Amino acid sequence: MIKGLYYRLAKNGIKNNRELYLPFTLASSGTFALFFIILAMAMSETFANIDFDGMQHIQSVLFLGSIVVGFFSIIFIFYTHSFLIENRKKEFALYQVLGMEKKHIRLILIWENLILYIRSLIGGLVIGTLLYKVAETLLFKLAKQSVESGFLPNFTAFKFTIALSAFIYLIVFLNSIRKVQFTKLIELLNQIDAGEKKPKINWVFFVLSIVLLLAGYYLAITSNGPIVALKRFFIATMLVIAGTEFGFIAISVFILKNLQKNKKYYYKPKNFTNVSGMIKRMTKNGVGLANITIIATAVIILISTAVSLSSGIKEMIKTAMPNEISIKTDRESFSNAKEKVYSILEDENINYKNKSNIRNISILSSKNDGEIVPDNRSVIEKNTMLYIFVPVEDLNENGQDIKLSENEIKIFGDIDKINKEKIKFGDIEWKIIDKEKEVPIDGIITLGSNLIIVAIPEIEDIDRIGNELEKLNFNQYIESKIGFDTDLSKEKSIELSDKIKSKLQISNSGYMMIQNRYEETDILTKLIGGVVYTCLFLGLVFMVALALIIYYKQLTEGYEDLKLFTVMQNVGMTKTEIKSTINSQIKMVFLIPLIVAGVHMAFAFPMIRQILEIFYITDTSLYIKSLIVSLVVFVLIYIFIYILTSKTYYRIVTSRE
């Protein structure tokens, strides 16, 4: 009988507070569904059996995405459930007044959390199972795959989803107990009525926040090259997140208190109520605004990255594959392979163009003013020089007209970096007789390093360079490439590649391999499709979380401002003035996260732009356009959420009219 009473009280508590619990249950179900779907795809045997090596990379990205979603689910559900408990404290205090002990409230909370857990889990698994096939089909389309698979997802995903949801609700329950157990009855009764104390500036958090933010911004804007940017990205992100969380309240209160000191500004009716109201709001809701800012920044980064990658596939292919067909071989096989390739083209009566037959050796130098100092680690620095030495006969065969004597060279590329008249490497010294900025070779990927193409007199000079590298215990990287374009269709071009491959007995392993731009385009499109899908999927997760956090924020502030709304009327302010003041405050509250997110993005821009170079996207204007599109889309969604949730706020604060 008594046990049944606690169950009924828990059930009635959820029912009577459906405005709080219904969105929470739906959001929890949606979060579990999204985690279930992305994990099920990451573990799908269908994906693993697809005859496409890139699918393994896509599954790896999906698996990392499931970890992100799982970790975020813990924070998100814990955070949103805290809103619920804060709004239920007075109800729990009433139970104690009626004679209940805290152990009885614990039993009610056990039933409440159990009911919420079962509903959220069942909802999440049902939604996830129903939408899994849709999500899988969409990914296959983006990855250009046509695959038949079963309806039911991987069973292991069910087990992990059940385990994750149980762990989250255990944490939620323990937090609920903590809030009730360690709060005295008189505090529970007075907590809501007492209102918020005027916050003081927490100087420790203020200084810590500034330090963390500046450190994160510094790492972002001083990244020297894509590899450095990629390595620093996680650290910079954590610093900015921590700085935002620590400092949102402290910095906001600091600014508002300084506005209070400005008498000309502060002692005006509208400014007086706005500033004092904003200071009051920042105590409890500053953390919520910080979370909104962080999520907003994450969504913008994810969407802009997805748009950049999907829009930049052509640029990636052009950079990675300057020729329609290219054959890479070792130096010894180069001449024989070149003769056979062009013999095949003549026998088949195939017109070819943009011929590119190049032998070269590359050295990455940690110095950039004519003295070559090889350093394997220097690939992570942007101020390094990538020297590529090419015999003059190969450059002349590809359209140049260069004449060199012994130990004379001509350089191309970032020639402004070379102020000396000579280039020296070990015991070798060359005299520079000419410089030209336009690079005579396409398809060179420097990953942020400065590029110098060096025309050398003889092919034997490559051996001299190789010997010097051997003395320094550095690996030699000598590449020989035969490349050309045709006017053939995709099918005919691939057929020609297969024929060349067969004639040269290329196994695409060891020192000889052949690549076709059409085939590489298909592979890259599939890979990018998987990455774009994961970015958009995570963006959706964060947008759902953002909407719910804003909803609960409006709900909480609505109940907090209900009495304030009445007091304002009693002291003589008209309803129009009150609504104008409240509307102004809400707009400020919603505008602040956008402004701060914009600042975060401004500092993150150089880092993200450099990371995209790893995907061969070097066109800065492309990312700028993608960023603008993403910002517009996000702001429109953000405004829609604001309008939708504001109705809840206004309905609460005007409920006593």
XYZ file of C-alpha atoms in Angstrom:
657
model
C 0.000 0.000 0.000
C 2.721 2.443 1.063
C 4.939 1.372 -1.834
C 2.025 1.967 -4.172
C 1.627 5.442 -2.655
C 5.191 6.426 -3.574
C 4.688 5.156 -7.100
C 1.444 7.156 -7.471
C 3.079 10.272 -6.050
C 5.953 9.895 -8.513
C 3.578 9.319 -11.424
C 1.373 12.259 -10.424
C 4.456 14.449 -9.961
C 5.486 13.753 -13.563
C 1.926 14.253 -14.796
C 1.367 17.518 -12.903
C 4.694 18.845 -14.169
C 4.237 17.615 -17.726
C 5.361 20.989 -19.055
C 8.774 20.191 -17.582
C 8.929 16.425 -17.999
C 7.438 15.921 -21.475
C 10.156 17.907 -23.321
C 12.793 16.258 -21.121
C 11.520 12.744 -21.912
C 11.287 13.502 -25.634
C 14.770 15.036 -25.664
C 16.224 12.068 -23.734
C 14.574 9.650 -26.162
C 15.889 11.638 -29.115
C 19.395 11.739 -27.677
C 19.436 7.978 -27.057
C 18.023 7.395 -30.546
C 20.771 9.476 -32.165
C 23.464 7.692 -30.126
C 21.951 4.318 -31.038
C 21.787 5.120 -34.771
C 25.331 6.430 -35.142
C 26.809 3.587 -33.042
C 24.800 0.962 -34.944
C 26.174 2.276 -38.238
C 29.716 2.377 -36.816
C 29.382 -1.310 -35.858
C 27.377 -2.452 -38.875
C 28.583 -5.647 -40.535
C 27.017 -4.417 -43.782
C 29.418 -1.466 -43.806
C 32.373 -3.710 -43.040
C 31.536 -6.035 -45.960
C 31.314 -3.253 -48.553
C 34.000 -3.565 -51.221
C 35.395 -0.097 -50.581
C 38.409 0.447 -48.327
C 37.281 3.967 -47.483
C 34.228 2.585 -45.704
C 36.481 1.533 -42.839
C 37.557 5.162 -42.460
C 33.932 6.282 -42.520
C 33.098 3.767 -39.796
C 36.025 5.067 -37.736
C 34.656 8.609 -38.059
C 31.190 7.362 -37.079
C 32.605 5.554 -34.055
C 34.358 8.729 -32.897
C 31.082 10.540 -33.491
C 29.236 8.055 -31.270
C 31.756 8.727 -28.467
C 31.146 12.470 -28.820
C 27.358 11.965 -28.779
C 27.594 9.621 -25.788
C 29.766 12.005 -23.786
C 27.556 14.936 -24.714
C 24.434 12.956 -23.744
C 25.754 12.586 -20.193
C 26.366 16.323 -19.817
C 23.190 17.360 -21.620
C 20.709 15.125 -19.769
C 22.374 15.800 -16.405
C 22.231 19.547 -17.036
C 18.614 19.657 -18.220
C 17.415 17.387 -15.394
C 18.920 19.872 -12.925
C 16.326 22.383 -14.145
C 13.571 19.951 -13.234
C 14.827 19.326 -9.713
C 15.315 23.041 -9.034
C 11.675 23.649 -9.940
C 10.490 20.723 -7.787
C 12.271 21.722 -4.543
C 9.285 23.584 -3.132
C 7.102 20.548 -3.804
C 9.533 18.307 -1.926
C 9.545 20.795 0.946
C 5.733 20.532 1.098
C 6.026 16.738 1.370
C 8.268 17.212 4.412
C 5.820 19.672 5.979
C 3.126 17.011 5.572
C 5.236 14.582 7.586
C 7.377 12.769 5.042
C 10.997 12.025 5.807
C 13.797 12.409 3.318
C 13.970 8.622 2.886
C 10.371 8.755 1.611
C 11.285 11.495 -0.874
C 14.160 9.292 -2.000
C 11.657 6.526 -2.757
C 9.566 8.961 -4.804
C 12.678 10.016 -6.714
C 13.587 6.366 -7.347
C 10.176 5.772 -8.916
C 10.310 9.034 -10.860
C 13.706 8.288 -12.336
C 12.744 4.690 -13.073
C 9.605 5.811 -14.940
C 11.576 8.456 -16.872
C 14.350 5.989 -17.648
C 12.004 3.310 -19.011
C 10.049 5.820 -21.093
C 13.181 7.495 -22.466
C 14.954 4.211 -23.212
C 11.973 2.573 -24.922
C 11.289 5.758 -26.864
C 14.927 6.063 -27.889
C 15.242 2.437 -29.018
C 11.941 2.510 -30.919
C 12.761 5.795 -32.652
C 16.325 4.663 -33.306
C 15.248 1.332 -34.788
C 12.634 2.975 -37.022
C 14.997 5.694 -38.263
C 18.108 3.534 -38.541
C 17.279 2.374 -42.050
C 16.628 5.963 -43.174
C 19.943 7.128 -41.705
C 21.811 4.187 -43.226
C 20.280 4.770 -46.667
C 21.171 8.458 -46.519
C 24.788 7.645 -45.649
C 25.001 5.104 -48.486
C 23.755 7.754 -50.912
C 26.272 10.323 -49.675
C 29.010 7.688 -49.881
C 27.837 6.650 -53.368
C 27.130 3.059 -52.331
C 24.319 0.789 -53.442
C 23.943 -1.914 -50.799
C 21.185 -4.253 -49.679
C 21.049 -4.681 -45.919
C 18.705 -5.982 -43.268
C 16.211 -3.800 -41.410
C 17.449 -4.463 -37.885
C 20.689 -2.792 -36.743
C 23.588 -4.379 -34.888
C 22.416 -5.928 -31.593
C 25.502 -4.654 -29.750
C 24.242 -1.100 -30.282
C 21.151 -1.998 -28.216
C 23.321 -3.161 -25.314
C 25.535 -0.059 -25.364
C 22.504 2.247 -25.527
C 20.883 0.489 -22.569
C 24.144 0.697 -20.602
C 24.697 4.381 -21.419
C 21.121 5.378 -20.561
C 21.272 3.430 -17.266
C 24.547 5.129 -16.335
C 23.147 8.592 -17.134
C 19.976 8.066 -15.114
C 21.994 6.718 -12.196
C 23.984 9.971 -12.168
C 20.756 11.964 -12.523
C 19.206 10.098 -9.575
C 22.252 10.583 -7.345
C 22.270 14.286 -8.156
C 18.560 14.513 -7.297
C 19.191 12.838 -3.940
C 22.096 15.170 -3.274
C 20.011 18.276 -3.920
C 17.261 17.145 -1.542
C 19.379 15.342 1.068
C 21.781 18.192 1.763
C 19.242 21.019 1.712
C 17.442 21.911 4.943
C 13.659 22.164 5.060
C 13.683 25.887 5.737
C 16.010 26.393 2.774
C 13.718 24.382 0.523
C 10.738 26.486 1.601
C 12.487 29.789 1.163
C 14.716 29.072 -1.808
C 12.329 30.141 -4.528
C 10.679 32.959 -2.588
C 13.981 34.435 -1.473
C 15.002 35.237 -5.019
C 18.534 35.472 -6.298
C 21.183 37.355 -4.349
C 22.868 40.101 -6.261
C 26.003 38.462 -7.624
C 29.479 39.679 -6.828
C 32.314 39.553 -9.271
C 34.293 36.371 -8.776
C 37.755 37.738 -9.470
C 39.365 34.296 -9.431
C 37.038 33.056 -12.158
C 37.339 36.387 -13.978
C 41.141 36.203 -14.199
C 41.139 32.437 -14.860
C 38.635 32.886 -17.685
C 40.664 35.642 -19.350
C 43.842 33.550 -19.114
C 42.167 30.418 -20.528
C 40.483 32.295 -23.375
C 43.634 34.160 -24.352
C 45.618 30.898 -24.255
C 43.068 29.182 -26.506
C 42.939 32.130 -28.896
C 46.746 32.312 -28.981
C 47.040 28.640 -29.969
C 44.467 29.188 -32.717
C 45.963 32.274 -34.343
C 49.609 31.172 -34.065
C 49.164 27.726 -35.631
C 51.916 27.322 -38.225
C 50.482 24.946 -40.769
C 47.761 22.295 -40.981
C 49.541 19.655 -38.895
C 50.192 22.097 -36.073
C 46.586 23.328 -36.264
C 45.241 19.779 -36.103
C 47.406 18.917 -33.091
C 46.453 22.114 -31.273
C 42.742 22.042 -32.112
C 41.625 19.850 -29.212
C 43.721 21.726 -26.645
C 42.553 25.122 -27.906
C 38.925 23.938 -27.892
C 39.148 22.708 -24.287
C 40.758 25.985 -23.175
C 38.048 28.088 -24.825
C 35.257 25.892 -23.417
C 36.728 26.106 -19.903
C 37.257 29.858 -20.273
C 33.669 30.345 -21.422
C 32.251 28.264 -18.563
C 34.372 29.955 -15.887
C 34.002 33.471 -17.148
C 30.533 33.955 -18.538
C 29.028 35.061 -15.225
C 32.129 36.872 -13.933
C 32.797 38.845 -17.124
C 29.097 39.626 -17.733
C 28.624 40.895 -14.169
C 31.850 42.916 -14.464
C 30.536 44.663 -17.591
C 27.058 45.236 -16.121
C 28.418 46.590 -12.837
C 30.544 49.070 -14.764
C 27.409 50.164 -16.608
C 25.804 50.723 -13.207
C 28.632 53.052 -12.282
C 27.911 55.168 -15.329
C 25.208 57.395 -13.805
C 24.238 59.118 -17.067
C 23.521 55.741 -18.625
C 22.183 53.801 -15.635
C 19.693 56.272 -14.142
C 17.256 56.136 -17.019
C 14.034 54.108 -16.560
C 14.677 51.627 -19.343
C 18.418 51.202 -18.685
C 17.880 50.971 -14.927
C 15.492 48.016 -15.152
C 17.437 46.366 -17.979
C 20.834 46.431 -16.286
C 19.578 45.503 -12.802
C 17.435 42.722 -14.298
C 20.357 41.371 -16.336
C 22.632 41.296 -13.279
C 19.991 39.258 -11.440
C 19.590 36.862 -14.337
C 23.315 36.151 -14.595
C 23.602 34.396 -11.210
C 21.847 31.161 -12.120
C 21.470 31.491 -15.874
C 25.001 32.538 -16.787
C 26.013 28.873 -16.929
C 23.106 28.199 -19.278
C 24.218 31.045 -21.542
C 27.778 29.688 -21.515
C 26.496 26.271 -22.631
C 24.380 27.891 -25.357
C 27.479 29.754 -26.564
C 29.602 26.604 -26.670
C 26.928 24.606 -28.484
C 26.319 27.452 -30.942
C 30.041 27.591 -31.757
C 30.163 23.796 -32.220
C 27.154 23.807 -34.559
C 28.612 26.608 -36.704
C 31.972 24.805 -36.973
C 30.325 21.484 -37.877
C 27.983 22.952 -40.487
C 30.647 25.185 -42.080
C 33.075 22.236 -42.239
C 30.424 20.032 -43.857
C 29.554 22.726 -46.415
C 33.253 23.371 -47.188
C 34.023 19.685 -47.708
C 30.969 19.013 -49.875
C 31.601 22.163 -51.945
C 35.346 21.659 -52.241
C 35.492 18.175 -53.742
C 36.402 19.542 -57.183
C 39.246 21.573 -55.700
C 40.462 18.531 -53.758
C 40.546 16.416 -56.920
C 42.243 19.153 -58.934
C 44.964 19.504 -56.291
C 45.429 15.812 -55.597
C 45.121 14.648 -59.229
C 46.379 17.307 -61.690
C 46.453 14.705 -64.463
C 43.642 12.443 -65.570
C 45.967 9.431 -65.553
C 49.243 9.268 -63.635
C 51.739 6.462 -63.207
C 54.178 6.627 -60.295
C 57.293 4.513 -60.509
C 60.854 4.263 -59.222
C 63.673 6.007 -61.038
C 65.102 2.834 -62.577
C 61.771 1.910 -64.193
C 60.903 5.453 -65.294
C 62.331 5.524 -68.824
C 61.058 2.069 -69.753
C 57.589 2.788 -68.279
C 57.351 6.138 -70.084
C 58.224 4.538 -73.419
C 55.590 1.815 -72.958
C 52.854 4.235 -71.840
C 53.183 6.548 -74.835
C 53.509 3.540 -77.134
C 50.117 2.319 -75.867
C 48.587 5.763 -76.468
C 49.887 5.822 -80.059
C 48.765 2.241 -80.752
C 45.263 3.085 -79.497
C 45.212 6.397 -81.454
C 44.435 8.320 -78.270
C 45.047 12.051 -78.265
C 46.685 13.182 -75.059
C 47.606 16.588 -73.621
C 49.084 18.287 -70.543
C 51.902 15.763 -70.523
C 53.847 15.732 -67.232
C 56.859 13.435 -66.925
C 58.762 14.359 -63.802
C 61.513 12.799 -61.689
C 62.266 14.551 -58.433
C 63.639 14.301 -54.917
C 62.150 16.295 -52.030
C 63.696 17.739 -48.877
C 61.815 19.494 -46.112
C 64.095 22.067 -44.507
C 63.751 23.696 -41.115
C 65.502 26.785 -42.519
C 64.105 28.936 -45.289
C 66.879 31.150 -46.626
C 68.920 29.049 -48.980
C 70.568 26.736 -46.464
C 68.888 23.321 -46.435
C 68.697 21.674 -43.011
C 66.577 18.486 -43.216
C 64.356 17.796 -40.229
C 61.642 15.145 -40.176
C 59.826 16.938 -37.349
C 59.692 20.249 -39.208
C 56.652 19.092 -41.194
C 54.565 20.518 -38.377
C 55.920 24.046 -38.912
C 54.583 26.550 -41.420
C 57.867 28.458 -41.808
C 59.660 25.443 -43.282
C 60.728 25.181 -46.916
C 59.833 22.257 -49.143
C 62.556 21.917 -51.774
C 61.750 19.759 -54.811
C 64.697 19.106 -57.117
C 63.826 18.316 -60.758
C 66.227 17.641 -63.665
C 66.110 20.444 -66.240
C 65.490 17.937 -69.062
C 62.187 16.887 -67.449
C 61.038 20.500 -67.042
C 62.006 21.315 -70.649
C 60.082 18.270 -71.862
C 57.054 19.707 -70.045
C 57.142 23.123 -71.716
C 60.041 25.017 -70.115
C 63.114 26.338 -71.926
C 65.873 26.362 -69.347
C 69.618 26.158 -69.935
C 71.914 25.388 -67.043
C 75.608 24.753 -66.629
C 77.182 22.629 -63.919
C 76.136 23.679 -60.383
C 73.713 26.280 -61.781
C 70.018 26.210 -60.837
C 66.781 28.071 -61.481
C 64.197 28.271 -58.718
C 60.384 28.603 -58.836
C 57.714 29.233 -56.194
C 58.112 31.230 -52.984
C 61.266 32.940 -54.251
C 60.819 35.916 -51.907
C 61.898 33.600 -49.078
C 65.311 33.095 -50.717
C 67.407 36.246 -50.392
C 70.778 34.640 -51.059
C 72.406 34.018 -54.444
C 73.176 30.410 -53.605
C 71.505 27.311 -52.169
C 73.635 25.028 -50.043
C 73.013 21.486 -48.881
C 75.812 19.650 -47.094
C 78.866 19.661 -49.366
C 76.798 20.694 -52.405
C 76.391 24.326 -53.417
C 74.369 25.666 -56.343
C 74.371 29.140 -57.854
C 70.937 30.649 -58.539
C 70.922 32.161 -62.057
C 67.182 32.847 -62.356
C 63.988 33.050 -60.289
C 60.326 32.714 -61.231
C 57.203 32.752 -59.048
C 54.993 30.584 -61.248
C 55.404 26.904 -60.347
C 55.971 24.655 -63.388
C 54.518 21.517 -61.740
C 50.897 20.980 -60.673
C 49.557 18.866 -57.850
C 52.196 19.556 -55.210
C 50.794 19.456 -51.655
C 52.935 21.379 -49.171
C 50.613 21.288 -46.099
C 51.519 24.863 -45.234
C 55.242 24.807 -46.001
C 56.773 27.271 -48.457
C 57.533 25.689 -51.826
C 60.688 25.969 -53.892
C 61.031 24.016 -57.159
C 64.721 23.713 -58.055
C 65.715 23.006 -61.666
C 69.028 21.084 -61.535
C 71.381 20.476 -64.483
C 71.556 16.672 -64.543
C 69.607 13.645 -63.315
C 72.834 12.586 -61.571
C 72.382 15.545 -59.211
C 69.512 13.624 -57.636
C 72.029 10.916 -56.717
C 74.299 13.540 -55.140
C 71.391 14.820 -53.050
C 70.461 11.263 -52.098
C 74.013 10.584 -50.938
C 73.983 13.693 -48.740
C 70.688 12.575 -47.181
C 72.175 9.151 -46.554
C 75.104 10.750 -44.685
C 72.592 12.509 -42.419
C 70.618 9.254 -41.911
C 67.549 10.630 -43.647
C 65.325 8.540 -45.880
C 65.464 9.360 -49.574
C 62.150 10.105 -51.242
C 62.675 9.994 -54.990
C 59.487 10.072 -57.056
C 59.041 9.531 -60.761
C 55.686 10.308 -62.326
C 54.228 10.000 -65.812
C 50.996 11.937 -66.286
C 48.665 13.116 -69.037
C 45.061 14.058 -69.852
C 42.737 12.730 -72.571
C 39.333 13.559 -74.005
C 37.997 10.089 -73.254
C 34.767 9.395 -71.384
C 34.895 8.091 -67.838
C 34.408 4.479 -68.914
C 37.005 4.677 -71.705
C 39.487 6.453 -69.442
C 39.232 3.760 -66.769
C 39.514 1.109 -69.485
C 42.746 2.776 -70.680
C 44.104 2.813 -67.120
C 43.428 -0.902 -66.795
C 45.190 -1.563 -70.081
C 48.276 0.419 -69.015
C 48.227 -1.343 -65.677
C 48.158 -4.712 -67.377
C 50.921 -3.873 -69.854
C 53.223 -2.509 -67.174
C 52.256 -5.296 -64.768
C 51.437 -2.727 -62.083
C 50.203 -4.175 -58.789
C 49.661 -0.780 -57.088
C 52.090 -1.851 -54.419
C 55.777 -1.258 -54.036
C 57.345 1.237 -56.434
C 54.771 1.313 -59.205
C 51.144 2.398 -59.128
C 48.578 3.959 -61.444
C 45.816 6.429 -60.575
C 42.843 7.578 -62.597
C 41.151 10.883 -61.733
C 37.671 9.431 -62.290
C 38.304 6.551 -59.903
C 39.961 8.812 -57.324
C 36.994 11.192 -57.546
C 34.614 8.346 -56.709
C 36.745 7.272 -53.739
C 37.143 10.804 -52.395
C 33.452 11.577 -52.865
C 32.533 8.517 -50.809
C 34.958 9.405 -48.034
C 33.903 13.041 -47.883
C 30.256 11.956 -47.936
C 30.827 9.964 -44.739
C 32.614 12.857 -43.018
C 29.912 15.345 -44.087
C 27.218 12.984 -42.848
C 28.874 12.704 -39.420
C 29.315 16.499 -39.156
C 25.648 17.101 -39.998
C 24.558 14.315 -37.639
C 26.488 15.840 -34.738
C 25.168 19.255 -35.710
C 21.619 17.896 -35.417
C 22.376 16.470 -31.959
C 23.696 19.805 -30.755
C 20.773 21.750 -32.252
C 18.276 19.536 -30.401
C 20.235 20.113 -27.192
C 20.375 23.842 -27.843
C 16.614 24.061 -28.341
C 15.905 22.188 -25.103
C 18.377 24.198 -23.025
C 16.820 27.421 -24.297
C 13.327 26.077 -23.578
C 14.174 25.202 -19.960
C 15.962 28.499 -19.549
C 12.846 30.371 -20.653
C 10.694 28.189 -18.426
C 12.871 28.720 -15.348
C 13.206 32.454 -15.882
C 9.473 32.713 -16.476
C 8.689 31.305 -13.031
C 11.446 33.418 -11.460
C 10.136 36.645 -13.061
C 6.467 35.978 -12.345
C 6.524 37.830 -9.017
C 8.769 40.535 -10.440
C 6.213 41.135 -13.179
C 3.497 41.675 -10.534
C 5.700 43.953 -8.410
C 6.486 46.118 -11.440
C 2.775 46.669 -12.013
C 2.238 47.535 -8.334
C 4.930 50.249 -8.392
C 3.325 51.974 -11.345
C 4.928 50.586 -14.512
C 2.470 50.001 -17.322
C 2.111 46.604 -18.963
C 3.541 48.060 -22.152
C 6.647 49.311 -20.321
C 7.040 46.004 -18.474
C 6.732 43.935 -21.657
C 9.177 46.271 -23.412
C 11.684 45.857 -20.549
C 11.319 42.075 -20.405
C 11.486 41.785 -24.184
C 14.640 43.909 -24.206
C 16.262 41.675 -21.563
C 15.351 38.478 -23.380
C 16.784 39.844 -26.627
C 19.997 40.761 -24.824
C 20.199 37.317 -23.258
C 19.760 35.646 -26.652
C 22.099 38.045 -28.418
C 25.025 37.620 -26.003
C 25.718 33.918 -26.876
C 25.649 34.787 -30.588
C 28.146 37.610 -30.106
C 30.503 35.481 -27.989
C 30.183 32.555 -30.430
C 31.075 34.999 -33.210
C 34.214 36.041 -31.312
C 35.162 32.371 -30.795
C 34.694 31.713 -34.522
C 36.781 34.752 -35.489
C 39.748 33.411 -33.525
C 39.124 29.804 -34.637
C 38.974 30.795 -38.325
C 42.755 30.597 -39.056
C 43.028 27.207 -37.353
C 40.024 25.649 -39.125
C 41.120 27.068 -42.486
C 44.539 25.428 -42.064
C 43.032 22.099 -40.982
C 40.964 22.068 -44.180
C 44.234 22.170 -46.142
C 44.733 18.548 -45.070
C 41.711 17.837 -47.290
C 43.406 19.848 -50.093
C 41.019 22.798 -49.613
C 43.335 25.780 -50.012
C 40.789 28.309 -51.277
C 40.138 30.599 -48.309
C 37.179 32.221 -50.057
C 35.442 28.837 -50.209
C 35.534 28.468 -46.428
C 34.452 32.089 -45.946
C 31.402 31.472 -48.155
C 30.669 28.216 -46.320
C 30.976 30.011 -42.985
C 28.579 32.767 -44.074
C 26.014 30.207 -45.281
C 26.344 28.273 -42.006
C 25.959 31.427 -39.922
C 22.827 32.482 -41.813
C 21.262 29.016 -41.445
C 22.141 28.838 -37.753
C 20.888 32.348 -36.965
C 17.557 31.620 -38.688
C 17.117 28.415 -36.662
C 18.240 30.239 -33.511
C 15.676 33.015 -34.076
C 12.963 30.415 -34.671
C 13.836 28.702 -31.363
C 13.866 32.087 -29.628
C 10.406 33.039 -30.933
C 8.997 29.614 -30.090
C 10.343 29.476 -26.542
C 9.602 33.142 -25.796
C 5.899 32.347 -26.030
C 6.310 29.991 -23.061
C 8.046 32.732 -21.079
C 5.393 35.379 -21.800
C 2.589 32.947 -21.015
C 4.080 32.262 -17.559
C 4.860 35.859 -16.568
C 1.412 37.072 -17.659
C -0.501 34.177 -16.087
C -1.775 36.349 -13.196
C -3.294 38.995 -15.430
